[in-house]
Coordinates of N, CA and C in Angstrom, one line a residue:
Chain A
N1 N 0.9 -1.2 0.0 CA 0.0 0.0 0.0 C 0.9 1.2 0.0
A2 N 1.4 1.5 -1.2 CA 2.4 2.6 -1.3 C 1.7 3.9 -1.0
G3 N 2.4 4.9 -0.3 CA 1.9 6.2 -0.1 C 2.3 7.1 -1.3
V4 N 2.2 8.4 -1.1 CA 2.6 9.3 -2.1 C 4.1 9.2 -2.4
M5 N 4.5 9.1 -3.6 CA 5.9 9.0 -4.0 C 6.4 10.2 -4.7
Q6 N 7.5 10.7 -4.4 CA 8.1 11.8 -5.1 C 9.6 11.4 -5.4
N7 N 10.0 11.9 -6.6 CA 11.4 11.8 -6.9 C 11.8 12.9 -7.8
P8 N 13.1 13.3 -7.8 CA 14.1 12.8 -6.9 C 13.9 13.3 -5.4
R9 N 14.5 12.8 -4.5 CA 14.4 13.3 -3.1 C 15.3 14.5 -2.9
H10 N 16.4 14.6 -3.6 CA 17.3 15.7 -3.6 C 17.7 16.0 -5.0
L11 N 17.7 17.3 -5.3 CA 18.0 17.8 -6.7 C 18.8 19.0 -6.6
V12 N 20.0 19.0 -7.3 CA 20.9 20.1 -7.3 C 20.9 20.7 -8.7
R13 N 20.7 21.9 -8.9 CA 20.7 22.5 -10.2 C 21.5 23.8 -10.1
R14 N 22.2 24.2 -11.3 CA 22.8 25.5 -11.4 C 21.8 26.5 -11.9
R15 N 22.1 27.7 -11.6 CA 21.2 28.8 -12.1 C 21.0 28.7 -13.6
G16 N 19.8 28.8 -14.0 CA 19.5 28.8 -15.4 C 19.1 27.4 -16.0
Q17 N 19.3 26.4 -15.2 CA 18.9 25.1 -15.6 C 17.4 24.8 -15.3
E18 N 17.0 23.7 -15.8 CA 15.6 23.3 -15.5 C 15.5 22.3 -14.4
A19 N 14.5 22.4 -13.6 CA 14.2 21.4 -12.5 C 12.9 20.7 -12.8
R20 N 12.9 19.4 -12.8 CA 11.7 18.6 -13.0 C 11.4 17.7 -11.8
L21 N 10.3 17.9 -11.2 CA 10.0 17.2 -9.9 C 8.8 16.3 -10.2
R22 N 8.8 15.1 -9.8 CA 7.7 14.1 -10.1 C 7.0 13.7 -8.8
C23 N 5.7 13.4 -9.0 CA 4.9 13.0 -7.9 C 3.9 11.9 -8.4
S24 N 3.9 10.8 -7.7 CA 2.8 9.8 -8.0 C 1.9 9.7 -6.8
P25 N 0.6 10.0 -7.0 CA -0.3 10.0 -5.8 C -0.5 8.6 -5.3
M26 N -1.2 8.5 -4.1 CA -1.6 7.3 -3.5 C -2.6 6.6 -4.4
K27 N -2.6 5.3 -4.3 CA -3.5 4.5 -5.1 C -4.9 4.9 -4.8
G28 N -5.7 5.1 -5.8 CA -7.1 5.5 -5.6 C -7.3 7.0 -5.5
H29 N -6.2 7.8 -5.4 CA -6.3 9.2 -5.3 C -6.2 9.8 -6.7
S30 N -7.1 10.8 -6.9 CA -7.0 11.5 -8.2 C -6.7 12.9 -8.2
H31 N -6.5 13.5 -7.0 CA -6.2 14.9 -6.8 C -4.8 15.0 -6.3
V32 N -4.1 15.9 -6.9 CA -2.7 16.2 -6.6 C -2.5 17.7 -6.3
Y33 N -1.7 17.9 -5.3 CA -1.4 19.3 -4.8 C 0.1 19.5 -4.7
W34 N 0.6 20.6 -5.1 CA 2.0 20.9 -4.9 C 2.1 22.1 -3.9
Y35 N 3.1 22.0 -3.0 CA 3.4 23.0 -2.0 C 4.9 23.3 -2.0
R36 N 5.2 24.5 -1.6 CA 6.6 24.9 -1.4 C 6.8 25.3 0.0
Q37 N 8.0 24.9 0.6 CA 8.3 25.2 2.0 C 9.7 25.7 2.0
L38 N 9.8 26.9 2.5 CA 11.2 27.5 2.7 C 11.6 27.1 4.2
P39 N 12.9 27.1 4.5 CA 13.3 26.7 5.8 C 12.6 27.6 6.9
E40 N 12.2 26.9 7.9 CA 11.5 27.5 9.1 C 10.2 28.3 8.7
E41 N 9.6 27.9 7.6 CA 8.4 28.5 7.2 C 7.3 27.5 7.0
G42 N 6.1 27.9 6.8 CA 5.0 27.0 6.6 C 4.9 26.6 5.1
L43 N 3.9 25.8 4.8 CA 3.7 25.3 3.5 C 2.9 26.4 2.7
K44 N 3.3 26.6 1.5 CA 2.6 27.6 0.6 C 2.0 26.8 -0.6
F45 N 0.7 26.9 -0.7 CA 0.0 26.2 -1.8 C 0.5 26.8 -3.2
M46 N 0.7 25.9 -4.1 CA 1.2 26.3 -5.4 C 0.1 26.0 -6.4
V47 N -0.3 24.7 -6.5 CA -1.2 24.3 -7.6 C -2.0 23.0 -7.2
Y48 N -3.2 22.9 -7.7 CA -4.1 21.7 -7.5 C -4.5 21.2 -8.8
L49 N -4.2 19.9 -9.0 CA -4.5 19.3 -10.3 C -5.3 18.0 -10.2
Q50 N -6.1 17.7 -11.2 CA -6.7 16.4 -11.3 C -6.2 15.9 -12.7
K51 N -6.5 14.7 -13.0 CA -6.0 14.1 -14.2 C -6.3 15.0 -15.4
E52 N -5.3 15.4 -16.1 CA -5.4 16.2 -17.3 C -6.0 17.6 -17.1
N53 N -6.1 18.0 -15.9 CA -6.7 19.4 -15.6 C -6.0 20.1 -14.5
I54 N -5.8 21.4 -14.7 CA -5.3 22.2 -13.6 C -6.6 22.9 -13.0
I55 N -6.8 22.6 -11.8 CA -8.0 23.2 -11.2 C -7.8 24.5 -10.5
D56 N -6.7 24.7 -9.9 CA -6.3 26.0 -9.2 C -4.8 26.2 -9.2
E57 N -4.4 27.2 -9.9 CA -2.9 27.5 -9.9 C -2.6 28.8 -9.4
S58 N -3.5 29.3 -8.5 CA -3.4 30.6 -7.9 C -2.1 30.8 -7.1
G59 N -1.4 29.8 -6.7 CA -0.2 29.9 -5.9 C 1.1 29.8 -6.8
M60 N 0.9 29.6 -8.0 CA 2.1 29.4 -8.9 C 2.6 30.8 -9.3
P61 N 3.9 30.9 -9.3 CA 4.5 32.1 -9.8 C 4.2 32.2 -11.3
K62 N 4.0 33.4 -11.8 CA 3.5 33.6 -13.2 C 4.5 33.2 -14.2
E63 N 5.7 33.2 -13.9 CA 6.7 32.8 -14.9 C 7.6 31.6 -14.4
R64 N 8.1 30.9 -15.3 CA 9.1 29.8 -15.1 C 8.5 28.5 -14.5
F65 N 7.3 28.6 -13.9 CA 6.8 27.4 -13.2 C 5.6 26.9 -14.0
S66 N 5.5 25.6 -14.1 CA 4.4 24.9 -14.7 C 4.2 23.6 -14.1
A67 N 2.9 23.1 -14.2 CA 2.6 21.8 -13.6 C 1.7 21.0 -14.5
E68 N 1.8 19.7 -14.5 CA 0.9 18.9 -15.3 C 0.6 17.6 -14.6
F69 N -0.5 17.0 -14.9 CA -0.9 15.7 -14.4 C -1.5 14.9 -15.5
P70 N -0.7 14.3 -16.3 CA -1.2 13.6 -17.5 C -2.1 12.4 -17.2
K71 N -2.8 11.9 -18.2 CA -3.7 10.8 -18.0 C -2.9 9.6 -17.5
E72 N -1.7 9.4 -18.1 CA -0.8 8.3 -17.6 C 0.4 8.9 -17.0
G73 N 0.9 8.3 -15.9 CA 2.2 8.8 -15.4 C 2.0 9.8 -14.2
P74 N 3.1 10.2 -13.7 CA 3.1 11.0 -12.5 C 2.8 12.5 -12.8
S75 N 2.5 13.3 -11.8 CA 2.4 14.7 -11.9 C 3.8 15.3 -12.0
I76 N 4.0 16.3 -12.7 CA 5.3 16.9 -12.9 C 5.2 18.4 -12.6
L77 N 6.1 18.9 -11.7 CA 6.2 20.3 -11.5 C 7.5 20.7 -12.1
R78 N 7.5 21.6 -13.1 CA 8.7 22.0 -13.8 C 9.0 23.5 -13.5
I79 N 10.3 23.7 -13.2 CA 10.8 25.0 -13.0 C 11.9 25.3 -14.0
Q80 N 11.6 26.3 -14.9 CA 12.6 26.6 -15.9 C 13.5 27.7 -15.4
Q81 N 14.7 27.7 -15.9 CA 15.7 28.8 -15.6 C 15.7 29.1 -14.1
V82 N 16.1 28.1 -13.3 CA 16.0 28.2 -11.9 C 17.0 29.3 -11.4
V83 N 16.5 29.9 -10.3 CA 17.3 30.9 -9.6 C 17.5 30.5 -8.1
R84 N 18.4 31.1 -7.4 CA 18.7 30.7 -6.1 C 17.5 30.7 -5.2
G85 N 16.6 31.7 -5.4 CA 15.4 31.8 -4.6 C 14.4 30.6 -4.8
D86 N 14.7 29.8 -5.7 CA 13.8 28.6 -5.9 C 14.2 27.5 -5.0
S87 N 15.4 27.6 -4.3 CA 15.8 26.6 -3.4 C 14.8 26.4 -2.3
A88 N 14.3 25.2 -2.1 CA 13.2 25.0 -1.1 C 12.9 23.5 -1.1
A89 N 12.0 23.1 -0.2 CA 11.5 21.8 -0.2 C 10.1 21.9 -1.0
Y90 N 9.9 21.0 -1.9 CA 8.7 20.9 -2.7 C 8.0 19.7 -2.3
F91 N 6.8 19.8 -1.7 CA 6.0 18.7 -1.3 C 4.8 18.5 -2.2
C92 N 4.5 17.2 -2.5 CA 3.3 16.9 -3.2 C 2.4 16.2 -2.2
A93 N 1.1 16.4 -2.4 CA 0.1 15.7 -1.6 C -1.0 15.2 -2.5
S94 N -1.7 14.2 -2.0 CA -2.8 13.7 -2.8 C -4.0 13.4 -1.9
S95 N -5.2 13.4 -2.5 CA -6.4 13.1 -1.8 C -7.4 12.4 -2.7
P96 N -8.3 11.7 -2.1 CA -9.3 10.9 -2.9 C -10.2 11.8 -3.7
P97 N -11.0 11.2 -4.6 CA -11.9 12.0 -5.4 C -12.9 12.7 -4.5
T98 N -13.4 13.8 -4.9 CA -14.3 14.6 -4.1 C -15.6 13.8 -3.7
G99 N -16.0 14.0 -2.5 CA -17.2 13.2 -2.0 C -16.8 12.3 -0.9
G100 N -15.5 11.9 -0.8 CA -15.1 11.1 0.3 C -14.3 12.0 1.2
D101 N -13.5 11.4 2.1 CA -12.7 12.2 3.0 C -11.7 13.1 2.2
N102 N -11.6 14.3 2.5 CA -10.7 15.2 1.7 C -9.4 15.4 2.3
E103 N -9.0 14.5 3.2 CA -7.7 14.6 3.8 C -6.6 14.5 2.8
Q104 N -5.5 15.3 2.9 CA -4.4 15.3 2.0 C -3.2 14.5 2.7
F105 N -2.6 13.7 1.9 CA -1.5 12.9 2.4 C -0.2 13.3 1.6
F106 N 0.9 13.5 2.3 CA 2.0 14.1 1.7 C 3.1 13.1 1.4
G107 N 3.8 13.4 0.3 CA 5.0 12.6 -0.1 C 6.2 13.1 0.7
P108 N 7.3 12.4 0.5 CA 8.5 12.8 1.3 C 9.2 14.1 0.9
G109 N 8.8 14.6 -0.3 CA 9.3 15.9 -0.7 C 10.5 15.8 -1.6
T110 N 10.8 16.8 -2.3 CA 12.0 17.0 -3.1 C 12.7 18.3 -2.6
R111 N 14.0 18.1 -2.1 CA 14.7 19.2 -1.7 C 15.5 19.8 -2.9
L112 N 15.2 20.9 -3.4 CA 15.9 21.5 -4.5 C 16.9 22.5 -4.0
T113 N 18.1 22.4 -4.5 CA 19.2 23.3 -4.2 C 19.7 23.9 -5.5
V114 N 19.7 25.3 -5.6 CA 20.1 25.9 -6.7 C 21.5 26.6 -6.4
L115 N 22.5 26.2 -7.1 CA 23.8 26.7 -6.9 C 24.1 28.0 -7.6
Chain B
Q1 N -7.8 37.7 1.5 CA -6.7 36.8 1.8 C -7.0 36.0 3.0
K2 N -7.0 34.7 2.8 CA -7.3 33.8 3.9 C -6.1 33.6 4.7
E3 N -6.3 33.8 6.1 CA -5.2 33.7 7.0 C -5.4 32.6 8.0
V4 N -4.3 31.9 8.3 CA -4.3 30.9 9.3 C -3.1 31.2 10.2
E5 N -3.4 31.5 11.5 CA -2.4 32.0 12.4 C -2.1 31.0 13.5
Q6 N -0.8 30.9 13.7 CA -0.3 30.0 14.8 C 0.8 30.7 15.5
N7 N 0.9 30.5 16.8 CA 2.1 31.0 17.5 C 3.3 30.1 17.1
S8 N 4.4 30.8 16.7 CA 5.5 30.0 16.2 C 6.2 29.2 17.3
G9 N 6.1 29.6 18.6 CA 6.7 29.0 19.7 C 8.2 29.4 19.7
P10 N 9.1 28.5 20.3 CA 8.7 27.1 20.7 C 7.9 27.1 22.0
L11 N 7.1 26.1 22.0 CA 6.3 25.7 23.2 C 7.0 24.6 23.9
S12 N 7.4 24.9 25.1 CA 8.1 23.8 25.9 C 7.3 23.3 27.0
V13 N 7.1 22.0 27.1 CA 6.4 21.3 28.2 C 7.2 20.2 28.7
P14 N 7.0 19.8 30.0 CA 7.8 18.7 30.5 C 7.1 17.4 30.1
E15 N 7.8 16.3 30.0 CA 7.3 15.0 29.7 C 6.2 14.7 30.6
G16 N 5.1 14.2 30.0 CA 3.9 13.8 30.8 C 2.8 14.9 31.0
A17 N 3.2 16.1 30.6 CA 2.2 17.2 30.7 C 1.3 17.2 29.5
I18 N 0.3 18.1 29.5 CA -0.5 18.4 28.4 C 0.0 19.5 27.6
A19 N 0.2 19.3 26.3 CA 0.6 20.4 25.4 C -0.7 20.9 24.7
S20 N -0.8 22.2 24.6 CA -2.0 22.8 24.0 C -1.5 23.7 22.9
L21 N -1.9 23.4 21.7 CA -1.5 24.1 20.5 C -2.8 24.8 19.9
N22 N -2.6 26.1 19.5 CA -3.8 26.9 19.1 C -3.6 27.4 17.7
C23 N -4.8 27.6 17.0 CA -4.8 28.1 15.6 C -6.0 28.9 15.4
T24 N -5.9 30.1 14.8 CA -7.1 30.9 14.4 C -7.1 31.0 12.9
Y25 N -8.3 31.2 12.4 CA -8.4 31.4 10.9 C -9.4 32.5 10.6
S26 N -9.2 33.1 9.5 CA -10.0 34.3 9.1 C -11.2 34.1 8.3
D27 N -11.3 33.0 7.6 CA -12.4 32.7 6.7 C -13.5 32.0 7.4
R28 N -14.7 32.7 7.6 CA -15.8 32.1 8.2 C -16.4 30.9 7.5
G29 N -16.1 30.9 6.2 CA -16.7 29.8 5.3 C -15.9 28.5 5.4
S30 N -14.8 28.5 6.2 CA -14.0 27.3 6.4 C -14.8 26.1 6.9
Q31 N -14.6 25.0 6.3 CA -15.4 23.8 6.6 C -14.6 22.7 7.2
S32 N -13.4 22.5 6.9 CA -12.6 21.4 7.3 C -11.3 21.8 7.9
F33 N -10.9 21.1 9.0 CA -9.7 21.6 9.8 C -8.8 20.4 10.1
F34 N -7.5 20.6 10.0 CA -6.6 19.5 10.1 C -5.4 19.9 10.9
W35 N -4.8 18.9 11.6 CA -3.6 19.1 12.3 C -2.6 18.1 11.7
Y36 N -1.4 18.7 11.3 CA -0.3 17.9 10.8 C 0.9 18.0 11.7
R37 N 1.7 17.0 11.8 CA 2.9 17.0 12.6 C 4.1 16.9 11.6
Q38 N 5.1 17.7 11.7 CA 6.2 17.7 10.8 C 7.5 17.7 11.6
Y39 N 8.2 16.6 11.5 CA 9.6 16.5 12.1 C 10.5 17.2 11.2
S40 N 11.6 17.7 11.8 CA 12.6 18.4 11.1 C 13.1 17.6 9.9
G41 N 13.1 18.2 8.7 CA 13.6 17.6 7.5 C 12.7 16.5 6.9
K42 N 11.5 16.4 7.5 CA 10.5 15.4 7.0 C 9.3 16.0 6.4
S43 N 8.4 15.2 5.9 CA 7.2 15.7 5.3 C 6.1 15.8 6.4
P44 N 5.0 16.6 6.2 CA 3.9 16.7 7.1 C 3.2 15.3 7.2
E45 N 2.7 15.0 8.4 CA 2.0 13.8 8.6 C 0.7 14.1 9.3
L46 N -0.4 13.7 8.7 CA -1.8 14.0 9.2 C -2.0 13.3 10.6
I47 N -2.4 14.1 11.6 CA -2.7 13.6 12.9 C -4.2 13.6 13.1
M48 N -4.9 14.7 12.8 CA -6.3 14.8 13.2 C -7.0 15.6 12.1
S49 N -8.3 15.3 11.9 CA -9.1 16.1 11.1 C -10.4 16.3 11.9
I50 N -11.0 17.5 11.8 CA -12.2 17.8 12.5 C -13.1 18.7 11.6
Y51 N -14.4 18.4 11.6 CA -15.3 19.1 10.7 C -16.4 19.8 11.4
S52 N -16.7 19.5 12.6 CA -17.9 20.1 13.3 C -17.4 20.6 14.7
N53 N -18.2 21.5 15.2 CA -17.9 22.1 16.5 C -17.8 21.0 17.6
G54 N -16.9 21.3 18.5 CA -16.8 20.4 19.7 C -15.4 19.7 19.7
D55 N -15.3 18.6 20.4 CA -14.1 17.9 20.6 C -14.1 16.6 19.8
K56 N -12.9 16.2 19.3 CA -12.7 14.9 18.7 C -11.4 14.3 19.3
E57 N -11.5 13.1 19.8 CA -10.4 12.5 20.5 C -9.9 11.3 19.7
D58 N -8.6 11.1 19.7 CA -7.9 10.0 19.0 C -6.7 9.7 19.8
G59 N -6.8 8.7 20.7 CA -5.6 8.3 21.5 C -5.3 9.5 22.5
R60 N -4.0 9.9 22.4 CA -3.6 11.0 23.3 C -3.9 12.4 22.7
F61 N -4.5 12.4 21.5 CA -4.7 13.7 20.8 C -6.2 14.0 20.9
T62 N -6.5 15.3 21.2 CA -7.8 15.8 21.1 C -7.8 17.1 20.3
A63 N -8.7 17.2 19.3 CA -8.8 18.4 18.5 C -10.1 19.1 19.0
Q64 N -10.1 20.4 19.1 CA -11.2 21.2 19.5 C -11.5 22.2 18.5
L65 N -12.8 22.4 18.1 CA -13.2 23.3 17.1 C -14.3 24.2 17.6
N66 N -14.1 25.5 17.4 CA -15.1 26.5 17.8 C -15.3 27.4 16.6
K67 N -16.2 27.2 15.8 CA -16.4 28.0 14.5 C -16.8 29.4 14.8
A68 N -17.6 29.6 15.9 CA -18.0 31.0 16.2 C -16.8 31.8 16.5
S69 N -15.9 31.3 17.2 CA -14.7 32.0 17.6 C -13.6 31.8 16.5
Q70 N -13.8 31.0 15.5 CA -12.8 30.8 14.4 C -11.5 30.3 15.0
Y71 N -11.6 29.3 15.8 CA -10.5 28.8 16.6 C -10.5 27.3 16.6
V72 N -9.3 26.7 16.4 CA -9.1 25.3 16.5 C -7.9 25.0 17.3
S73 N -8.0 24.0 18.1 CA -6.8 23.7 19.0 C -6.5 22.2 18.9
L74 N -5.3 21.8 19.4 CA -4.9 20.4 19.5 C -4.3 20.3 20.9
L75 N -4.8 19.3 21.6 CA -4.3 19.0 22.9 C -3.6 17.6 22.8
I76 N -2.4 17.6 23.4 CA -1.6 16.3 23.4 C -1.4 16.0 24.9
R77 N -2.1 14.9 25.3 CA -2.0 14.4 26.7 C -0.7 13.6 26.9
D78 N -0.2 13.5 28.1 CA 0.9 12.7 28.4 C 2.0 12.9 27.3
S79 N 2.4 14.1 27.2 CA 3.4 14.4 26.1 C 4.7 13.6 26.3
Q80 N 5.2 13.2 25.1 CA 6.4 12.4 25.1 C 7.5 13.2 24.3
P81 N 8.8 12.9 24.6 CA 9.8 13.6 23.8 C 9.7 13.3 22.3
S82 N 9.1 12.2 22.0 CA 8.9 11.9 20.5 C 7.8 12.8 19.9
D83 N 7.1 13.5 20.7 CA 6.1 14.4 20.2 C 6.7 15.8 19.8
S84 N 8.0 15.9 20.1 CA 8.7 17.2 19.7 C 8.8 17.3 18.2
A85 N 8.1 18.3 17.7 CA 8.0 18.5 16.3 C 7.4 19.9 16.0
T86 N 7.2 20.2 14.8 CA 6.4 21.4 14.4 C 5.0 20.9 14.0
Y87 N 4.0 21.6 14.6 CA 2.6 21.2 14.3 C 1.9 22.3 13.5
L88 N 1.4 21.8 12.3 CA 0.8 22.7 11.3 C -0.7 22.6 11.4
C89 N -1.3 23.7 11.4 CA -2.8 23.8 11.3 C -3.1 24.0 9.9
A90 N -4.1 23.3 9.3 CA -4.6 23.6 8.0 C -6.1 23.7 7.9
V91 N -6.5 24.6 7.0 CA -8.0 24.9 6.9 C -8.4 24.9 5.5
T92 N -9.5 24.4 5.2 CA -10.0 24.5 3.8 C -11.5 24.8 3.8
C93 N -11.9 25.6 2.8 CA -13.4 25.9 2.7 C -14.0 25.3 1.5
N94 N -13.3 24.8 0.6 CA -13.9 24.1 -0.6 C -13.4 22.7 -0.8
F95 N -12.9 22.1 0.3 CA -12.5 20.7 0.3 C -11.4 20.4 -0.7
N96 N -10.7 21.4 -1.1 CA -9.6 21.2 -2.0 C -8.3 22.0 -1.6
K97 N -8.5 23.3 -1.7 CA -7.3 24.2 -1.4 C -7.1 24.3 0.1
F98 N -6.0 23.9 0.5 CA -5.7 24.0 2.0 C -4.9 25.2 2.2
Y99 N -5.1 25.9 3.3 CA -4.3 27.0 3.8 C -3.7 26.5 5.1
F100 N -2.3 26.6 5.1 CA -1.6 26.2 6.3 C -1.1 27.4 7.1
G101 N -1.1 27.2 8.4 CA -0.4 28.1 9.3 C 1.1 27.8 9.2
S102 N 1.9 28.7 9.8 CA 3.4 28.6 9.7 C 3.9 27.6 10.7
G103 N 3.0 27.1 11.6 CA 3.4 26.0 12.5 C 3.8 26.5 13.9
T104 N 3.6 25.6 14.8 CA 4.1 25.8 16.2 C 5.1 24.7 16.5
K105 N 6.3 25.2 17.0 CA 7.3 24.2 17.3 C 7.1 23.8 18.8
L106 N 7.0 22.5 19.0 CA 6.8 21.9 20.3 C 8.0 21.2 20.8
N107 N 8.4 21.5 22.0 CA 9.6 20.9 22.7 C 9.1 20.1 23.9
V108 N 9.2 18.8 24.0 CA 8.8 18.1 25.2 C 10.1 17.7 25.8
K109 N 10.3 18.2 27.0 CA 11.6 17.9 27.8 C 11.5 16.7 28.7
P110 N 12.5 15.8 28.6 CA 12.4 14.6 29.4 C 12.6 14.9 30.9

């Protein structure tokens, strides 16, 4: 009974490179959420997706950031032309389809370091 | 702007005592409330969810919700050093988008 999976767990990029973060939700979950957490700070909502749909991206920076959740495969958070300020922990969470418990369960996170 | 406020702490309690963690929220339309525990360097772990006014108990944990006062709390009885972590309060009004507080750091001293 695998939980939410994220990879890679640690990612190092130089300024200007692309970072690609992956998230596979729990079995039976169709909703995926991405959050960013800076050291000693709370979780900041970025985007909420269902299969092939972006439902709410109000927390996503307007430039360089994009997310998708294709029909097959994991959800991907992509950060283009990374800058030092993108260094953070990025957490993915998933929840069951609407109508059931709406609790979100988190993956282990990807720690992004931009050099 | 929806706000979820928590005292950052640290809150220090002796082992065996009751730890009381508090959270206030600004959106009166909020419907679901959650407490997560996060150990340093780890991901948040769901501890409790509460949806209606009153108390909800699960083992050593009790969540309390007062919608009129826009206040939710978490009590940890018989605190253990292993309870030392940051506790995040989360609130949602549309069953999807969660708003998290910045967390309260709890220190349980042996």
